[in-house]
Amino acid sequence: VDGTVNLLKAASDSNVKRFVYAYSCAAYGDITELPIKENHPLRPMSPYGVSKLSAENYVRIFHDVFHLETVCLRYFNVYGSRQSHNQYSGVIVKFLENLKKNRPLTVFGDGEQTRDFVHVRDVADANVLALKANDAVGKAFNIATGEPTTINDLGKLLIEITRRNVKIVHSQPRKGEIKHSYADISEANAKLLYNPKVTLRKGLEELAKDYGVLE
């Protein structure tokens, strides 16, 4: 949060024309209505989500009080080329690492939880659009595809794409995990002219090639 505030101060003091704040849909927290619209209550369920919401509030203050042009972008599940593998990696990278080693794909719970996977190229396009759109200032937008994908279906699609003979195994559900999460992107479409172009299959094929799982 401190880093965001420092950047906001520097932008305001330097007469920067527009400040785009990109962060996570974790700020929504407990989901009560699907698809998720920008006016959905923000009730983060983790310290990470709380920090993102706190930073968004600072962005709003700098717009309302100091008249800095700001746009907030709430990213959903971003994936794509050069995505690193570490303890914080998303499910796609973890699945690819297992596929590379011909190991089963571990799914927590029944696997019917949904996520909205959006390719990094579409996310990059959204940032450029946010810098230019006349009707975006002072607003927040969902950056996603608007398409829900179950974790089971994600695993099956990756197995199909990579042609690996592995199974999906189910483990105990994780406490506090959000069951369903996918976005309504109509506001981003209308105000930013945002229109995601990379299909999940195409994006996964590219990433699988990067990981050496698909020739």
PDB file of C-alpha atoms in Angstrom:
ATOM      1  CA  VAL A   1       0.000   0.000   0.000  1.00  0.00           C
ATOM      2  CA  ASP A   2       2.817   2.437   0.880  1.00  0.00           C
ATOM      3  CA  GLY A   3       4.373   1.916  -2.541  1.00  0.00           C
ATOM      4  CA  THR A   4       1.105   2.783  -4.283  1.00  0.00           C
ATOM      5  CA  VAL A   5       0.679   5.908  -2.146  1.00  0.00           C
ATOM      6  CA  ASN A   6       4.231   7.028  -2.965  1.00  0.00           C
ATOM      7  CA  LEU A   7       3.549   6.575  -6.673  1.00  0.00           C
ATOM      8  CA  LEU A   8       0.279   8.494  -6.391  1.00  0.00           C
ATOM      9  CA  LYS A   9       2.054  11.374  -4.636  1.00  0.00           C
ATOM     10  CA  ALA A  10       4.802  11.428  -7.255  1.00  0.00           C
ATOM     11  CA  ALA A  11       2.258  11.339 -10.091  1.00  0.00           C
ATOM     12  CA  SER A  12       0.242  14.168  -8.566  1.00  0.00           C
ATOM     13  CA  ASP A  13       3.315  16.323  -7.842  1.00  0.00           C
ATOM     14  CA  SER A  14       4.681  15.749 -11.356  1.00  0.00           C
ATOM     15  CA  ASN A  15       1.413  16.567 -13.131  1.00  0.00           C
ATOM     16  CA  VAL A  16       1.142  13.087 -14.613  1.00  0.00           C
ATOM     17  CA  LYS A  17      -1.870  13.036 -16.913  1.00  0.00           C
ATOM     18  CA  ARG A  18      -3.299   9.661 -15.890  1.00  0.00           C
ATOM     19  CA  PHE A  19      -2.579   6.958 -13.300  1.00  0.00           C
ATOM     20  CA  VAL A  20      -3.719   3.374 -13.979  1.00  0.00           C
ATOM     21  CA  TYR A  21      -3.866   1.137 -10.906  1.00  0.00           C
ATOM     22  CA  ALA A  22      -3.917  -2.573 -11.716  1.00  0.00           C
ATOM     23  CA  TYR A  23      -4.633  -5.118  -9.008  1.00  0.00           C
ATOM     24  CA  SER A  24      -6.457  -8.332  -8.179  1.00  0.00           C
ATOM     25  CA  CYS A  25     -10.083  -9.395  -8.084  1.00  0.00           C
ATOM     26  CA  ALA A  26      -9.201 -10.690  -4.587  1.00  0.00           C
ATOM     27  CA  ALA A  27     -10.573  -7.335  -3.452  1.00  0.00           C
ATOM     28  CA  TYR A  28     -14.083  -8.706  -4.058  1.00  0.00           C
ATOM     29  CA  GLY A  29     -13.658 -11.504  -1.530  1.00  0.00           C
ATOM     30  CA  ASP A  30     -16.872 -13.344  -0.678  1.00  0.00           C
ATOM     31  CA  ILE A  31     -18.952 -13.553  -3.869  1.00  0.00           C
ATOM     32  CA  THR A  32     -22.728 -13.298  -3.559  1.00  0.00           C
ATOM     33  CA  GLU A  33     -23.759 -12.630  -7.168  1.00  0.00           C
ATOM     34  CA  LEU A  34     -22.472 -13.919 -10.515  1.00  0.00           C
ATOM     35  CA  PRO A  35     -21.151 -12.787 -12.874  1.00  0.00           C
ATOM     36  CA  ILE A  36     -19.262 -10.274 -10.752  1.00  0.00           C
ATOM     37  CA  LYS A  37     -19.995  -6.660 -11.615  1.00  0.00           C
ATOM     38  CA  GLU A  38     -17.865  -3.710 -10.574  1.00  0.00           C
ATOM     39  CA  ASN A  39     -20.515  -2.597  -8.075  1.00  0.00           C
ATOM     40  CA  HIS A  40     -20.403  -5.939  -6.227  1.00  0.00           C
ATOM     41  CA  PRO A  41     -19.661  -5.390  -2.504  1.00  0.00           C
ATOM     42  CA  LEU A  42     -15.937  -5.473  -1.744  1.00  0.00           C
ATOM     43  CA  ARG A  43     -15.372  -7.868   1.164  1.00  0.00           C
ATOM     44  CA  PRO A  44     -11.844  -9.282   0.855  1.00  0.00           C
ATOM     45  CA  MET A  45     -11.190 -12.544   2.700  1.00  0.00           C
ATOM     46  CA  SER A  46      -7.394 -12.379   2.908  1.00  0.00           C
ATOM     47  CA  PRO A  47      -4.715  -9.879   3.975  1.00  0.00           C
ATOM     48  CA  TYR A  48      -3.676  -9.721   0.317  1.00  0.00           C
ATOM     49  CA  GLY A  49      -7.189  -8.723  -0.760  1.00  0.00           C
ATOM     50  CA  VAL A  50      -7.424  -6.155   2.037  1.00  0.00           C
ATOM     51  CA  SER A  51      -4.159  -4.537   0.912  1.00  0.00           C
ATOM     52  CA  LYS A  52      -5.428  -4.244  -2.670  1.00  0.00           C
ATOM     53  CA  LEU A  53      -8.696  -2.677  -1.553  1.00  0.00           C
ATOM     54  CA  SER A  54      -6.834  -0.251   0.710  1.00  0.00           C
ATOM     55  CA  ALA A  55      -4.678   0.857  -2.204  1.00  0.00           C
ATOM     56  CA  GLU A  56      -7.773   1.302  -4.384  1.00  0.00           C
ATOM     57  CA  ASN A  57      -9.232   3.627  -1.753  1.00  0.00           C
ATOM     58  CA  TYR A  58      -6.092   5.760  -1.887  1.00  0.00           C
ATOM     59  CA  VAL A  59      -6.399   5.893  -5.673  1.00  0.00           C
ATOM     60  CA  ARG A  60      -9.994   7.079  -5.310  1.00  0.00           C
ATOM     61  CA  ILE A  61      -8.967   9.780  -2.837  1.00  0.00           C
ATOM     62  CA  PHE A  62      -6.281  11.115  -5.167  1.00  0.00           C
ATOM     63  CA  HIS A  63      -8.894  11.337  -7.914  1.00  0.00           C
ATOM     64  CA  ASP A  64     -11.614  12.923  -5.788  1.00  0.00           C
ATOM     65  CA  VAL A  65      -9.461  15.287  -3.725  1.00  0.00           C
ATOM     66  CA  PHE A  66      -6.378  16.022  -5.833  1.00  0.00           C
ATOM     67  CA  HIS A  67      -8.075  15.666  -9.244  1.00  0.00           C
ATOM     68  CA  LEU A  68      -5.571  13.131 -10.542  1.00  0.00           C
ATOM     69  CA  GLU A  69      -6.981  11.185 -13.489  1.00  0.00           C
ATOM     70  CA  THR A  70      -7.135   7.574 -12.287  1.00  0.00           C
ATOM     71  CA  VAL A  71      -8.425   4.289 -13.681  1.00  0.00           C
ATOM     72  CA  CYS A  72      -8.595   1.045 -11.682  1.00  0.00           C
ATOM     73  CA  LEU A  73      -8.303  -2.354 -13.363  1.00  0.00           C
ATOM     74  CA  ARG A  74      -9.345  -5.432 -11.414  1.00  0.00           C
ATOM     75  CA  TYR A  75      -7.524  -8.400 -12.944  1.00  0.00           C
ATOM     76  CA  PHE A  76      -9.014 -11.868 -12.713  1.00  0.00           C
ATOM     77  CA  ASN A  77      -6.859 -15.000 -13.306  1.00  0.00           C
ATOM     78  CA  VAL A  78      -4.058 -13.788 -15.572  1.00  0.00           C
ATOM     79  CA  TYR A  79      -1.824 -16.294 -17.357  1.00  0.00           C
ATOM     80  CA  GLY A  80       0.569 -16.295 -20.298  1.00  0.00           C
ATOM     81  CA  SER A  81       4.106 -16.449 -21.636  1.00  0.00           C
ATOM     82  CA  ARG A  82       7.062 -16.096 -19.257  1.00  0.00           C
ATOM     83  CA  GLN A  83       4.868 -16.921 -16.287  1.00  0.00           C
ATOM     84  CA  SER A  84       7.175 -18.084 -13.500  1.00  0.00           C
ATOM     85  CA  HIS A  85       6.794 -21.179 -11.363  1.00  0.00           C
ATOM     86  CA  ASN A  86       7.001 -20.607  -7.605  1.00  0.00           C
ATOM     87  CA  GLN A  87       4.960 -21.211  -4.466  1.00  0.00           C
ATOM     88  CA  TYR A  88       2.536 -18.448  -5.482  1.00  0.00           C
ATOM     89  CA  SER A  89       2.002 -19.683  -9.041  1.00  0.00           C
ATOM     90  CA  GLY A  90      -1.525 -20.114 -10.289  1.00  0.00           C
ATOM     91  CA  VAL A  91      -3.145 -23.429 -11.093  1.00  0.00           C
ATOM     92  CA  ILE A  92      -2.244 -23.374 -14.808  1.00  0.00           C
ATOM     93  CA  VAL A  93       1.504 -23.237 -14.194  1.00  0.00           C
ATOM     94  CA  LYS A  94       1.280 -25.884 -11.477  1.00  0.00           C
ATOM     95  CA  PHE A  95      -0.625 -28.179 -13.839  1.00  0.00           C
ATOM     96  CA  LEU A  96       1.966 -27.636 -16.585  1.00  0.00           C
ATOM     97  CA  GLU A  97       4.821 -28.450 -14.215  1.00  0.00           C
ATOM     98  CA  ASN A  98       3.119 -31.734 -13.337  1.00  0.00           C
ATOM     99  CA  LEU A  99       2.393 -32.511 -16.985  1.00  0.00           C
ATOM    100  CA  LYS A 100       6.038 -31.889 -17.836  1.00  0.00           C
ATOM    101  CA  LYS A 101       6.978 -34.583 -15.301  1.00  0.00           C
ATOM    102  CA  ASN A 102       4.066 -36.870 -16.263  1.00  0.00           C
ATOM    103  CA  ARG A 103       2.583 -36.534 -12.801  1.00  0.00           C
ATOM    104  CA  PRO A 104      -1.139 -36.476 -11.906  1.00  0.00           C
ATOM    105  CA  LEU A 105      -2.906 -33.129 -11.679  1.00  0.00           C
ATOM    106  CA  THR A 106      -4.002 -32.405  -8.118  1.00  0.00           C
ATOM    107  CA  VAL A 107      -7.363 -30.666  -7.787  1.00  0.00           C
ATOM    108  CA  PHE A 108      -8.580 -29.441  -4.408  1.00  0.00           C
ATOM    109  CA  GLY A 109     -12.172 -30.319  -3.592  1.00  0.00           C
ATOM    110  CA  ASP A 110     -14.574 -31.536  -6.273  1.00  0.00           C
ATOM    111  CA  GLY A 111     -12.970 -29.410  -8.999  1.00  0.00           C
ATOM    112  CA  GLU A 112     -16.222 -27.714  -9.920  1.00  0.00           C
ATOM    113  CA  GLN A 113     -15.030 -24.347  -8.638  1.00  0.00           C
ATOM    114  CA  THR A 114     -14.846 -21.819 -11.477  1.00  0.00           C
ATOM    115  CA  ARG A 115     -12.309 -19.179 -12.439  1.00  0.00           C
ATOM    116  CA  ASP A 116     -12.053 -16.576 -15.201  1.00  0.00           C
ATOM    117  CA  PHE A 117      -8.718 -17.064 -16.995  1.00  0.00           C
ATOM    118  CA  VAL A 118      -7.536 -14.091 -19.070  1.00  0.00           C
ATOM    119  CA  HIS A 119      -4.435 -14.018 -21.250  1.00  0.00           C
ATOM    120  CA  VAL A 120      -1.674 -11.517 -20.511  1.00  0.00           C
ATOM    121  CA  ARG A 121      -1.889 -10.029 -24.035  1.00  0.00           C
ATOM    122  CA  ASP A 122      -5.516  -9.102 -23.438  1.00  0.00           C
ATOM    123  CA  VAL A 123      -4.544  -7.637 -20.065  1.00  0.00           C
ATOM    124  CA  ALA A 124      -1.799  -5.560 -21.703  1.00  0.00           C
ATOM    125  CA  ASP A 125      -4.325  -4.274 -24.246  1.00  0.00           C
ATOM    126  CA  ALA A 126      -6.652  -3.286 -21.396  1.00  0.00           C
ATOM    127  CA  ASN A 127      -3.926  -1.164 -19.805  1.00  0.00           C
ATOM    128  CA  VAL A 128      -3.287   0.711 -23.042  1.00  0.00           C
ATOM    129  CA  LEU A 129      -7.014   1.290 -23.508  1.00  0.00           C
ATOM    130  CA  ALA A 130      -7.306   2.563 -19.930  1.00  0.00           C
ATOM    131  CA  LEU A 131      -4.676   5.208 -20.654  1.00  0.00           C
ATOM    132  CA  LYS A 132      -6.683   6.583 -23.570  1.00  0.00           C
ATOM    133  CA  ALA A 133     -10.393   6.089 -22.850  1.00  0.00           C
ATOM    134  CA  ASN A 134     -12.216   9.367 -22.246  1.00  0.00           C
ATOM    135  CA  ASP A 135     -15.020   7.820 -20.189  1.00  0.00           C
ATOM    136  CA  ALA A 136     -12.817   5.751 -17.871  1.00  0.00           C
ATOM    137  CA  VAL A 137     -11.530   8.337 -15.401  1.00  0.00           C
ATOM    138  CA  GLY A 138     -12.452   7.733 -11.771  1.00  0.00           C
ATOM    139  CA  LYS A 139     -13.856   4.285 -12.503  1.00  0.00           C
ATOM    140  CA  ALA A 140     -12.908   0.644 -11.868  1.00  0.00           C
ATOM    141  CA  PHE A 141     -13.173  -2.117 -14.473  1.00  0.00           C
ATOM    142  CA  ASN A 142     -13.071  -5.907 -14.467  1.00  0.00           C
ATOM    143  CA  ILE A 143     -10.382  -7.275 -16.763  1.00  0.00           C
ATOM    144  CA  ALA A 144     -11.266 -10.859 -17.593  1.00  0.00           C
ATOM    145  CA  THR A 145     -13.037 -12.826 -20.331  1.00  0.00           C
ATOM    146  CA  GLY A 146     -16.447 -13.202 -18.727  1.00  0.00           C
ATOM    147  CA  GLU A 147     -16.219 -16.971 -19.278  1.00  0.00           C
ATOM    148  CA  PRO A 148     -16.199 -19.360 -16.280  1.00  0.00           C
ATOM    149  CA  THR A 149     -13.992 -22.467 -16.461  1.00  0.00           C
ATOM    150  CA  THR A 150     -14.083 -25.230 -13.872  1.00  0.00           C
ATOM    151  CA  ILE A 151     -10.753 -26.514 -12.572  1.00  0.00           C
ATOM    152  CA  ASN A 152     -11.759 -29.988 -13.749  1.00  0.00           C
ATOM    153  CA  ASP A 153     -12.312 -28.691 -17.284  1.00  0.00           C
ATOM    154  CA  LEU A 154      -9.028 -26.789 -17.165  1.00  0.00           C
ATOM    155  CA  GLY A 155      -7.165 -29.970 -16.246  1.00  0.00           C
ATOM    156  CA  LYS A 156      -8.909 -31.990 -18.958  1.00  0.00           C
ATOM    157  CA  LEU A 157      -8.142 -29.352 -21.579  1.00  0.00           C
ATOM    158  CA  LEU A 158      -4.453 -29.255 -20.660  1.00  0.00           C
ATOM    159  CA  ILE A 159      -4.232 -33.051 -20.765  1.00  0.00           C
ATOM    160  CA  GLU A 160      -5.889 -32.997 -24.195  1.00  0.00           C
ATOM    161  CA  ILE A 161      -3.615 -30.239 -25.524  1.00  0.00           C
ATOM    162  CA  THR A 162      -0.387 -31.821 -24.258  1.00  0.00           C
ATOM    163  CA  ARG A 163      -1.467 -35.388 -25.049  1.00  0.00           C
ATOM    164  CA  ARG A 164      -0.100 -36.604 -21.724  1.00  0.00           C
ATOM    165  CA  ASN A 165      -1.389 -39.807 -20.177  1.00  0.00           C
ATOM    166  CA  VAL A 166      -1.984 -38.527 -16.655  1.00  0.00           C
ATOM    167  CA  LYS A 167      -4.964 -38.516 -14.332  1.00  0.00           C
ATOM    168  CA  ILE A 168      -6.722 -35.870 -12.300  1.00  0.00           C
ATOM    169  CA  VAL A 169      -6.687 -36.656  -8.586  1.00  0.00           C
ATOM    170  CA  HIS A 170      -8.777 -34.883  -5.983  1.00  0.00           C
ATOM    171  CA  SER A 171      -7.551 -33.699  -2.601  1.00  0.00           C
ATOM    172  CA  GLN A 172      -9.264 -32.125   0.386  1.00  0.00           C
ATOM    173  CA  PRO A 173     -10.789 -28.700  -0.317  1.00  0.00           C
ATOM    174  CA  ARG A 174      -8.829 -25.695   0.896  1.00  0.00           C
ATOM    175  CA  LYS A 175     -10.341 -23.624   3.677  1.00  0.00           C
ATOM    176  CA  GLY A 176     -11.612 -20.214   2.663  1.00  0.00           C
ATOM    177  CA  GLU A 177     -11.373 -20.865  -1.068  1.00  0.00           C
ATOM    178  CA  ILE A 178     -13.924 -18.958  -3.143  1.00  0.00           C
ATOM    179  CA  LYS A 179     -16.141 -21.430  -4.991  1.00  0.00           C
ATOM    180  CA  HIS A 180     -17.027 -19.414  -8.079  1.00  0.00           C
ATOM    181  CA  SER A 181     -15.417 -16.364  -9.622  1.00  0.00           C
ATOM    182  CA  TYR A 182     -16.023 -14.932 -13.068  1.00  0.00           C
ATOM    183  CA  ALA A 183     -16.573 -11.409 -14.268  1.00  0.00           C
ATOM    184  CA  ASP A 184     -19.097  -9.278 -16.044  1.00  0.00           C
ATOM    185  CA  ILE A 185     -16.923  -7.311 -18.497  1.00  0.00           C
ATOM    186  CA  SER A 186     -19.680  -5.253 -20.100  1.00  0.00           C
ATOM    187  CA  GLU A 187     -18.463  -2.016 -18.473  1.00  0.00           C
ATOM    188  CA  ALA A 188     -14.911  -2.514 -19.743  1.00  0.00           C
ATOM    189  CA  ASN A 189     -16.309  -3.309 -23.165  1.00  0.00           C
ATOM    190  CA  ALA A 190     -18.490  -0.197 -23.214  1.00  0.00           C
ATOM    191  CA  LYS A 191     -16.127   2.338 -21.629  1.00  0.00           C
ATOM    192  CA  LEU A 192     -12.677   1.018 -22.601  1.00  0.00           C
ATOM    193  CA  LEU A 193     -13.703  -0.793 -25.811  1.00  0.00           C
ATOM    194  CA  TYR A 194     -12.003  -3.812 -24.231  1.00  0.00           C
ATOM    195  CA  ASN A 195     -12.608  -7.056 -26.119  1.00  0.00           C
ATOM    196  CA  PRO A 196     -10.469 -10.078 -25.130  1.00  0.00           C
ATOM    197  CA  LYS A 197      -9.219 -11.978 -28.172  1.00  0.00           C
ATOM    198  CA  VAL A 198      -7.110 -14.915 -26.926  1.00  0.00           C
ATOM    199  CA  THR A 199      -9.169 -18.059 -26.367  1.00  0.00           C
ATOM    200  CA  LEU A 200      -8.284 -20.290 -23.437  1.00  0.00           C
ATOM    201  CA  ARG A 201      -7.257 -23.129 -25.755  1.00  0.00           C
ATOM    202  CA  LYS A 202      -4.979 -20.881 -27.817  1.00  0.00           C
ATOM    203  CA  GLY A 203      -3.413 -19.330 -24.728  1.00  0.00           C
ATOM    204  CA  LEU A 204      -2.806 -22.719 -23.104  1.00  0.00           C
ATOM    205  CA  GLU A 205      -1.250 -24.099 -26.290  1.00  0.00           C
ATOM    206  CA  GLU A 206       1.220 -21.196 -26.381  1.00  0.00           C
ATOM    207  CA  LEU A 207       2.085 -21.563 -22.707  1.00  0.00           C
ATOM    208  CA  ALA A 208       2.491 -25.339 -23.009  1.00  0.00           C
ATOM    209  CA  LYS A 209       5.016 -24.751 -25.813  1.00  0.00           C
ATOM    210  CA  ASP A 210       6.899 -22.278 -23.618  1.00  0.00           C
ATOM    211  CA  TYR A 211       7.137 -24.928 -20.904  1.00  0.00           C
ATOM    212  CA  GLY A 212       8.325 -27.563 -23.347  1.00  0.00           C
ATOM    213  CA  VAL A 213       5.255 -29.714 -22.747  1.00  0.00           C
ATOM    214  CA  LEU A 214       4.011 -29.305 -26.325  1.00  0.00           C
ATOM    215  CA  GLU A 215       6.141 -29.348 -29.465  1.00  0.00           C
TER     216      GLU A 215
END
